[in-house]
PDB file of C-alpha atoms in Angstrom:
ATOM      1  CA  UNK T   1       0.000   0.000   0.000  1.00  0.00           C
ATOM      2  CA  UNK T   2       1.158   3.489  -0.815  1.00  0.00           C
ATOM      3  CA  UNK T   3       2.616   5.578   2.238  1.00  0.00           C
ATOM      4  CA  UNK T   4      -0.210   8.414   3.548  1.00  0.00           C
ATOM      5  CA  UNK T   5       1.325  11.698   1.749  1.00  0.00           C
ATOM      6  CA  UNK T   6      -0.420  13.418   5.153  1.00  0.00           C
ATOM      7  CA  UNK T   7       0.553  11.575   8.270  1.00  0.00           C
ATOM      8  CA  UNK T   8      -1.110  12.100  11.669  1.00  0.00           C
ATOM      9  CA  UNK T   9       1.134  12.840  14.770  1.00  0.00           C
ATOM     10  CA  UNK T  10      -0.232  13.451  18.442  1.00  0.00           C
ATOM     11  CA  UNK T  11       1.998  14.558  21.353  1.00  0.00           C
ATOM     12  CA  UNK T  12       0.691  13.336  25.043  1.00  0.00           C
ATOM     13  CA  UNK T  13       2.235  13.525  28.415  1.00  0.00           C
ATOM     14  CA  UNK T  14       1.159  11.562  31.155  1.00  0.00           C
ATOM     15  CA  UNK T  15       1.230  15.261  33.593  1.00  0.00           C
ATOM     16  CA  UNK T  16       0.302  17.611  30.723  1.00  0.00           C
ATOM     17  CA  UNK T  17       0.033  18.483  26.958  1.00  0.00           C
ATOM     18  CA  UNK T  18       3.750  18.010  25.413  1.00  0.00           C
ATOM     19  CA  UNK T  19       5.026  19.029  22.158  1.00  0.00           C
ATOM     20  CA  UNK T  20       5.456  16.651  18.796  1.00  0.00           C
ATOM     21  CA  UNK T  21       8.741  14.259  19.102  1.00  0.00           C
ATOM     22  CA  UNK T  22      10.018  13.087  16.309  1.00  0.00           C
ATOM     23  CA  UNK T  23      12.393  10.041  16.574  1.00  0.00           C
ATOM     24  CA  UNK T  24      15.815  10.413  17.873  1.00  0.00           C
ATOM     25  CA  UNK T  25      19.299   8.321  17.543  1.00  0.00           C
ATOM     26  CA  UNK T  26      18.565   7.256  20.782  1.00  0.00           C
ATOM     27  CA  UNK T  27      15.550   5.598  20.954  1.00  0.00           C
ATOM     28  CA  UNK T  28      15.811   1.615  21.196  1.00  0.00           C
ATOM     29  CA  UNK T  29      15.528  -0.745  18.058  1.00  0.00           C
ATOM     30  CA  UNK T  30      11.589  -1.219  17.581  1.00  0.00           C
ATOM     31  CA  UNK T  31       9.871  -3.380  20.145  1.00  0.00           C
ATOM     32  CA  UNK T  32       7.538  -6.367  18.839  1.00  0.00           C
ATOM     33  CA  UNK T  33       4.042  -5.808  19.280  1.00  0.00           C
ATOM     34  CA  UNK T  34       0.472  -7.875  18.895  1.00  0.00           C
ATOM     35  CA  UNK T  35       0.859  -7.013  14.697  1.00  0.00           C
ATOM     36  CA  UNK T  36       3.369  -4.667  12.884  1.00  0.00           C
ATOM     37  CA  UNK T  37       0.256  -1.825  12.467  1.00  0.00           C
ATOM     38  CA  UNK T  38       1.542  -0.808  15.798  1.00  0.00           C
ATOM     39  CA  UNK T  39       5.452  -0.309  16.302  1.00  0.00           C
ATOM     40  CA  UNK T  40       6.170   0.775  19.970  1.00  0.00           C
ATOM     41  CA  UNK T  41       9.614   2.442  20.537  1.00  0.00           C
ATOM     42  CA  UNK T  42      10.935   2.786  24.000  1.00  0.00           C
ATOM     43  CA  UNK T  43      13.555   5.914  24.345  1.00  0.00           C
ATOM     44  CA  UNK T  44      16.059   6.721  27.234  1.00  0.00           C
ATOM     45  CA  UNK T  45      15.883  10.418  26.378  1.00  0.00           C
ATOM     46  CA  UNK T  46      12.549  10.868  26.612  1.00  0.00           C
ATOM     47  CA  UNK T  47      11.570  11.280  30.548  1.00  0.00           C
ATOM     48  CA  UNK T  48       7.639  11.626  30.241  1.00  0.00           C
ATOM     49  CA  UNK T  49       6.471  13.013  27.299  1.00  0.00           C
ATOM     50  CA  UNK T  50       4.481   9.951  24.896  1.00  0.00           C
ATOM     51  CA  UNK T  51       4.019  10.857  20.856  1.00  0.00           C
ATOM     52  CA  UNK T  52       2.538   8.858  18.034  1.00  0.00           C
ATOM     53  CA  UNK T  53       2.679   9.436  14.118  1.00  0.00           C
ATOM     54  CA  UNK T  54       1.539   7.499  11.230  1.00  0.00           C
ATOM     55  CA  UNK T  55       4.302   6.082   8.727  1.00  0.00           C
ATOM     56  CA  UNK T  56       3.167   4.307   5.746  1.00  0.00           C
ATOM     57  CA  UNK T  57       0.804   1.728   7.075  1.00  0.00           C
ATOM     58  CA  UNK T  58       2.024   1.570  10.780  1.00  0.00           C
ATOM     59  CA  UNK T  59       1.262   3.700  14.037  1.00  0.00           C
ATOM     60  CA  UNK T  60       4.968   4.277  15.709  1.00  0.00           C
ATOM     61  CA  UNK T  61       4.365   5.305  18.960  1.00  0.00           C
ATOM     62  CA  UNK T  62       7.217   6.889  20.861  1.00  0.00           C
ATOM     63  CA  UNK T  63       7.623   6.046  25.151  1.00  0.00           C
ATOM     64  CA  UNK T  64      10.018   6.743  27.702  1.00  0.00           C
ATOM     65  CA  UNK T  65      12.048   3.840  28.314  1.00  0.00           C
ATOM     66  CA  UNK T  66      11.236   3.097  32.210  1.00  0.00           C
ATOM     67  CA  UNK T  67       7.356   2.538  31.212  1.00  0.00           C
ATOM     68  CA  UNK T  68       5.397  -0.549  32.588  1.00  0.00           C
ATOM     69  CA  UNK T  69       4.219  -2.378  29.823  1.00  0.00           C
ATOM     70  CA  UNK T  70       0.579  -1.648  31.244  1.00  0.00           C
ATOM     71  CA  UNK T  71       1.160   2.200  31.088  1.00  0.00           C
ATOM     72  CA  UNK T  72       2.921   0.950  27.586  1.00  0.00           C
ATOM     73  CA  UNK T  73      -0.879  -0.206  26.523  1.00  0.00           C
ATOM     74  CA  UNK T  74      -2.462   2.010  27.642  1.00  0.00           C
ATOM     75  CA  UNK T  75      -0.936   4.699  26.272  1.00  0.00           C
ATOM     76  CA  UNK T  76      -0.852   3.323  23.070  1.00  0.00           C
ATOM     77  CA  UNK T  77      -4.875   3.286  23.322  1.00  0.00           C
ATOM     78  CA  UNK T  78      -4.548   6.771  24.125  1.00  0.00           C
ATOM     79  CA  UNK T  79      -2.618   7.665  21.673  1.00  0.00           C
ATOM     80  CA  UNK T  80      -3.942   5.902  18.589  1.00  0.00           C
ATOM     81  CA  UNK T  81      -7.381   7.429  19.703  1.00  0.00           C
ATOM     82  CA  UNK T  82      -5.920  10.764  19.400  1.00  0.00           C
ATOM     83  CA  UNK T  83      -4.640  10.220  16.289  1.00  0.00           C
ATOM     84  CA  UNK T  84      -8.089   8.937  14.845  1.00  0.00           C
ATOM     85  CA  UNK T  85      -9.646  12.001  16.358  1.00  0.00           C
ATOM     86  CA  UNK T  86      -6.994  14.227  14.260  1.00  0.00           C
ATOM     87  CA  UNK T  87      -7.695  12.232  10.847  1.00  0.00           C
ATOM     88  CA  UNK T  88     -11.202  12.235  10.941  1.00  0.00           C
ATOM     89  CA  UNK T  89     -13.057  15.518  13.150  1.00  0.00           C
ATOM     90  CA  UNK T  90     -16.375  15.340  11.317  1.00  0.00           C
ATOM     91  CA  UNK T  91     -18.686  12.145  12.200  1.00  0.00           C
ATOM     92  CA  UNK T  92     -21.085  11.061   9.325  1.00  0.00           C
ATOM     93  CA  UNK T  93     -24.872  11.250  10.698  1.00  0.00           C
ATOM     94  CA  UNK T  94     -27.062   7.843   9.567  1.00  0.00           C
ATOM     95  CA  UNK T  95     -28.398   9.439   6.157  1.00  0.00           C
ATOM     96  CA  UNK T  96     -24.835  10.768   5.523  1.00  0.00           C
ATOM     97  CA  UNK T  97     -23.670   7.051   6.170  1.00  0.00           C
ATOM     98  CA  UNK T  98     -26.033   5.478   3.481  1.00  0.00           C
ATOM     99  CA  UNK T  99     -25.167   7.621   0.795  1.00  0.00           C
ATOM    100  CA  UNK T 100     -22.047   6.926   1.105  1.00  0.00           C
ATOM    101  CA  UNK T 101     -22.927   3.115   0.909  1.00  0.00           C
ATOM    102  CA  UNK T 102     -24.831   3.779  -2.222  1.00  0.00           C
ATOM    103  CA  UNK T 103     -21.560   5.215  -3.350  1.00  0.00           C
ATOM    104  CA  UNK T 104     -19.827   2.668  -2.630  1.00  0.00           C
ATOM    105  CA  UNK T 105     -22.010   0.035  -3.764  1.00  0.00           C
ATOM    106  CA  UNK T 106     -22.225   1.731  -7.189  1.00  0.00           C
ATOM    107  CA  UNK T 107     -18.277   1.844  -6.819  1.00  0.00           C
ATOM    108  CA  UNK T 108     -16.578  -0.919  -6.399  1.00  0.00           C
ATOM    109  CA  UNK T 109     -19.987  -3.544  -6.316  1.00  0.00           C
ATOM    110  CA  UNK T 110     -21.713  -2.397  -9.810  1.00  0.00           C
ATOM    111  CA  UNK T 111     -24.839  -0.942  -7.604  1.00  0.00           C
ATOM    112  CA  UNK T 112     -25.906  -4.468  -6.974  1.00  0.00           C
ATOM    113  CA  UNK T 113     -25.972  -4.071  -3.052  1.00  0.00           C
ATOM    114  CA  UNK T 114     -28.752  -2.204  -1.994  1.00  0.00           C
ATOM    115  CA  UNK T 115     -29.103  -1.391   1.547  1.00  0.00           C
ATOM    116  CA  UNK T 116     -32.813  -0.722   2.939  1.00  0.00           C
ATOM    117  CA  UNK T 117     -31.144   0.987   6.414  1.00  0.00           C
ATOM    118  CA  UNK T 118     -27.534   1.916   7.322  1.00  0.00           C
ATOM    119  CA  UNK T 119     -26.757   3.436  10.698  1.00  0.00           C
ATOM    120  CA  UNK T 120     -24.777   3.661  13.562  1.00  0.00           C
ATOM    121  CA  UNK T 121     -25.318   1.696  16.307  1.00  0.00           C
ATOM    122  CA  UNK T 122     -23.703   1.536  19.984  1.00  0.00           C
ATOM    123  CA  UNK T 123     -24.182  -1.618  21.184  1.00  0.00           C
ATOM    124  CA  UNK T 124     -22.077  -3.457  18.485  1.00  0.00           C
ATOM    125  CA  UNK T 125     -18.527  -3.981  20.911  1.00  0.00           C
ATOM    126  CA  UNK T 126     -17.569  -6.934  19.311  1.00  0.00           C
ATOM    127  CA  UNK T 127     -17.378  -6.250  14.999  1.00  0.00           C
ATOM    128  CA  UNK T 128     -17.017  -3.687  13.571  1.00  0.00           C
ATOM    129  CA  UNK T 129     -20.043  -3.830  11.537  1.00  0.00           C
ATOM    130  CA  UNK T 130     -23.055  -6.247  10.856  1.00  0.00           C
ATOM    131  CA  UNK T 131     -25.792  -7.075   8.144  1.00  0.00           C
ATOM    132  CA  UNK T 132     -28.887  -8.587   8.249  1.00  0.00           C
ATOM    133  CA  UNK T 133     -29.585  -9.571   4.104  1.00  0.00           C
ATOM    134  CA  UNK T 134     -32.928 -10.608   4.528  1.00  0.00           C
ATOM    135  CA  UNK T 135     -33.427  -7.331   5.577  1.00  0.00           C
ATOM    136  CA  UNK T 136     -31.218  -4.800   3.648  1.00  0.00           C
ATOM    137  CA  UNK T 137     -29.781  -3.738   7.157  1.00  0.00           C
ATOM    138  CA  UNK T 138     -26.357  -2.473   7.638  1.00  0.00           C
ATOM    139  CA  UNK T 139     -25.248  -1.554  11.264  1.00  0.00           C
ATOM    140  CA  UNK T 140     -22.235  -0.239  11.887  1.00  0.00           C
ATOM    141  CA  UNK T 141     -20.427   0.028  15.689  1.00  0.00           C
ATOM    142  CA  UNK T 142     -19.768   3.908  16.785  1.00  0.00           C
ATOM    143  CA  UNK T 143     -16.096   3.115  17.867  1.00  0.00           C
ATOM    144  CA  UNK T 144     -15.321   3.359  14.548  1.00  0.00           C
ATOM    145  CA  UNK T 145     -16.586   7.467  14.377  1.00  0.00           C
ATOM    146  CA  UNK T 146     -13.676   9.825  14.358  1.00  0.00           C
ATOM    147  CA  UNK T 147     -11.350   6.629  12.511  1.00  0.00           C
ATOM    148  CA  UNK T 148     -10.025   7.979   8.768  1.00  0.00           C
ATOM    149  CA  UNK T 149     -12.396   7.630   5.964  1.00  0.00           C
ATOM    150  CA  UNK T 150     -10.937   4.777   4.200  1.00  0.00           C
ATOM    151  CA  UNK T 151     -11.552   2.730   7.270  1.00  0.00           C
ATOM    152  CA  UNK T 152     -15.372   3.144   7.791  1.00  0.00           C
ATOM    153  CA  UNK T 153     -15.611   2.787   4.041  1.00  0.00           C
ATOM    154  CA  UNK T 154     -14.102  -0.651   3.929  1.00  0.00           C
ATOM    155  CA  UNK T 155     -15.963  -1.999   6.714  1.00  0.00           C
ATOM    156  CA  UNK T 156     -19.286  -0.464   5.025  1.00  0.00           C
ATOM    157  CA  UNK T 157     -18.052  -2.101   1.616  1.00  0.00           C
ATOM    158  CA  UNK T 158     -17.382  -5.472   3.566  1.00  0.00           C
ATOM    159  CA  UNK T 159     -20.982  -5.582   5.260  1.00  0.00           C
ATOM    160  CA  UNK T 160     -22.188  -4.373   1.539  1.00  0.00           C
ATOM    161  CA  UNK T 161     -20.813  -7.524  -0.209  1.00  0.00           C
ATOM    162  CA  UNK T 162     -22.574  -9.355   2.310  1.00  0.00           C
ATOM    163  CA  UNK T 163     -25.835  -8.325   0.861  1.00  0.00           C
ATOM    164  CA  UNK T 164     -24.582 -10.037  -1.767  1.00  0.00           C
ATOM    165  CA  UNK T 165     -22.608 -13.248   0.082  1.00  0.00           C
ATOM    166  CA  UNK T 166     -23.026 -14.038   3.492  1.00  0.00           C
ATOM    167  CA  UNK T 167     -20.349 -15.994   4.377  1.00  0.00           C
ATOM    168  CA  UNK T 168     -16.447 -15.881   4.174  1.00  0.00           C
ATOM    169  CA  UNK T 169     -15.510 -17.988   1.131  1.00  0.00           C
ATOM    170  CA  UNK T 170     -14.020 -17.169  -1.794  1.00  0.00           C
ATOM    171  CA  UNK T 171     -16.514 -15.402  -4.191  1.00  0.00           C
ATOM    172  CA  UNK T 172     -17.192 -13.206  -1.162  1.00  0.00           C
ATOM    173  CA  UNK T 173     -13.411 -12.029  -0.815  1.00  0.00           C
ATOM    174  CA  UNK T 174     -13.149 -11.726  -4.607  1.00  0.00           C
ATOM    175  CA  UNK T 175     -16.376  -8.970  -3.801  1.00  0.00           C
ATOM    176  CA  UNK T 176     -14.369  -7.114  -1.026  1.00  0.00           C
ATOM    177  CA  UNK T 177     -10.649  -7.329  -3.826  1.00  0.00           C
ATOM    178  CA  UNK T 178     -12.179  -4.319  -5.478  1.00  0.00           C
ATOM    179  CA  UNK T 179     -11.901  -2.106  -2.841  1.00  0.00           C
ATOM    180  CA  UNK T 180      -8.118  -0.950  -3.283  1.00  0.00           C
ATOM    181  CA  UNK T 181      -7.645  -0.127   0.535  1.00  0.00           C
ATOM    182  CA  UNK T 182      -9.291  -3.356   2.069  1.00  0.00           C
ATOM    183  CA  UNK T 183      -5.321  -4.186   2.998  1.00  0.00           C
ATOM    184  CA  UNK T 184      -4.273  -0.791   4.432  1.00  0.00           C
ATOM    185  CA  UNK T 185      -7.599  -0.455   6.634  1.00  0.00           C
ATOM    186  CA  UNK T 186      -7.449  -3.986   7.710  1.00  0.00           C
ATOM    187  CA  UNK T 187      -3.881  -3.041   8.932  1.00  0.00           C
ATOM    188  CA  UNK T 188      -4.907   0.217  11.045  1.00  0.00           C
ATOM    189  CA  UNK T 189      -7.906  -1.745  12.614  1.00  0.00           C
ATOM    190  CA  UNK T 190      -5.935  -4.582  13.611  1.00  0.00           C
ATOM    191  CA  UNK T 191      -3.366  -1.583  15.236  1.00  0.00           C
ATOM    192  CA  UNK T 192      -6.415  -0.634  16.848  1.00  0.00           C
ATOM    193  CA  UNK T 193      -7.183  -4.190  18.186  1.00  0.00           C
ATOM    194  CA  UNK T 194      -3.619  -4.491  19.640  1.00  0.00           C
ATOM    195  CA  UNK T 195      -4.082  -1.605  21.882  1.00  0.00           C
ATOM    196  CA  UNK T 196      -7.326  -3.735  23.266  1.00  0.00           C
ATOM    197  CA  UNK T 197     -10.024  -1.137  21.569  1.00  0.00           C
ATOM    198  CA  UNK T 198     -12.072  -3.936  20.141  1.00  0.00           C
ATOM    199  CA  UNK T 199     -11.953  -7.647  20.216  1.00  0.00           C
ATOM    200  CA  UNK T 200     -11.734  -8.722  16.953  1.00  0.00           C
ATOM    201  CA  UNK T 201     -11.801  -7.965  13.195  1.00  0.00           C
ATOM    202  CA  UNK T 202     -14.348  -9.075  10.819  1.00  0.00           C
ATOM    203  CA  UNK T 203     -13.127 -12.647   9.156  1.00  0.00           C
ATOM    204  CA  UNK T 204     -10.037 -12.537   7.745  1.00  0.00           C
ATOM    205  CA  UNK T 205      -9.395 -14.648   3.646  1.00  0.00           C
ATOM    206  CA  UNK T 206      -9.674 -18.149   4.597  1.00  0.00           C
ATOM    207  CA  UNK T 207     -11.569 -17.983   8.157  1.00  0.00           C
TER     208      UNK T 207
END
């Protein structure tokens, strides 16, 4: 996937706002995390201040070295809901949502999904998003308001070609190959999972 020509960065400190810190000669070689959407990089030099920016398809998120690795997650919760806040202020109401499904139907599925209801819903906590086919219904969780664009549009084109195929197998992932960012959102949500946001993705190829 191409690199984001606009990254995000957000600057935390545990005591008080802190400014943007980019990486520095001494920070530590990366640590391993739960996927490599999240890279978490541990620093001598930096005391208390905690910052986070996007590069390519990974979240590098920047600690002092003497954190726990439970102020380590959480922090990195904090900070990748920062950055989602940054990427994406405006929320899409529920007729603002299923336009954009039409879109995207019309897109990448030839208009052949057609949705009877697509909203937001806030007891969804573990998917992402849901569909009920014999009922045109498309539901999709609120966590995922204030996440970039390309992510709520590839879980709304995902619960779209299940209009069309209801389970996992093959024709249905041939569906979702049209969408061009399936890859690169499927990478930030799964950053977003490893900081213990949400349980699970939606199936993955082969599940």
């Amino acid at each position: 996937m191409p690199a984001d020509p606009s990254p995000g960065f957000a600057g935390e400190s545990p005591a008080r706002s802190a400014g943007i810190h980019q990486r520095s000669a001494a920070d530590h070689p990366p640590r391993g995390s739960a996927t490599s959407a999240v890279e978490v990089r541990r620093s001598s030099r930096r005391s208390r201040t905690v910052s986070a920016y996007r590069e390519g398809d990974r979240t590098i998120v920047l600690i002092p070295a003497r954190m726990s690795e439970a102020e380590e997650q959480r922090w990195v919760s904090v900070m990748l809901d920062k950055l989602a806040a940054q990427e994406s202020r405006r929320i899409l109401g529920d007729s603002e949502l299923a336009e954009r499904a039409e879109r995207l139907s019309a897109q990448y599925l030839q208009g052949r999904a057609r949705p009877v209801s697509v909203r937001w819903v806030t007891n969804q906590n573990t998917r992402w998003g849901s569909c009920t086919p014999a009922e045109g219904s498309i539901r999709l969780s609120h966590r995922l308001q204030g996440m970039p664009e390309y992510v709520v549009d590839y879980v709304l084109v995902h619960e779209l070609a299940h209009l069309l195929v209801p389970g996992h197998g093959p024709r249905f992932w041939r569906l979702l190959d049209a969408y061009p960012r399936t890859e690169r959102a499927r990478g930030y949500l799964e950053g977003v999972v490893a900081a213990d946001r949400l349980p699970h993705l939606p199936a993955a190829r082969g599940e």
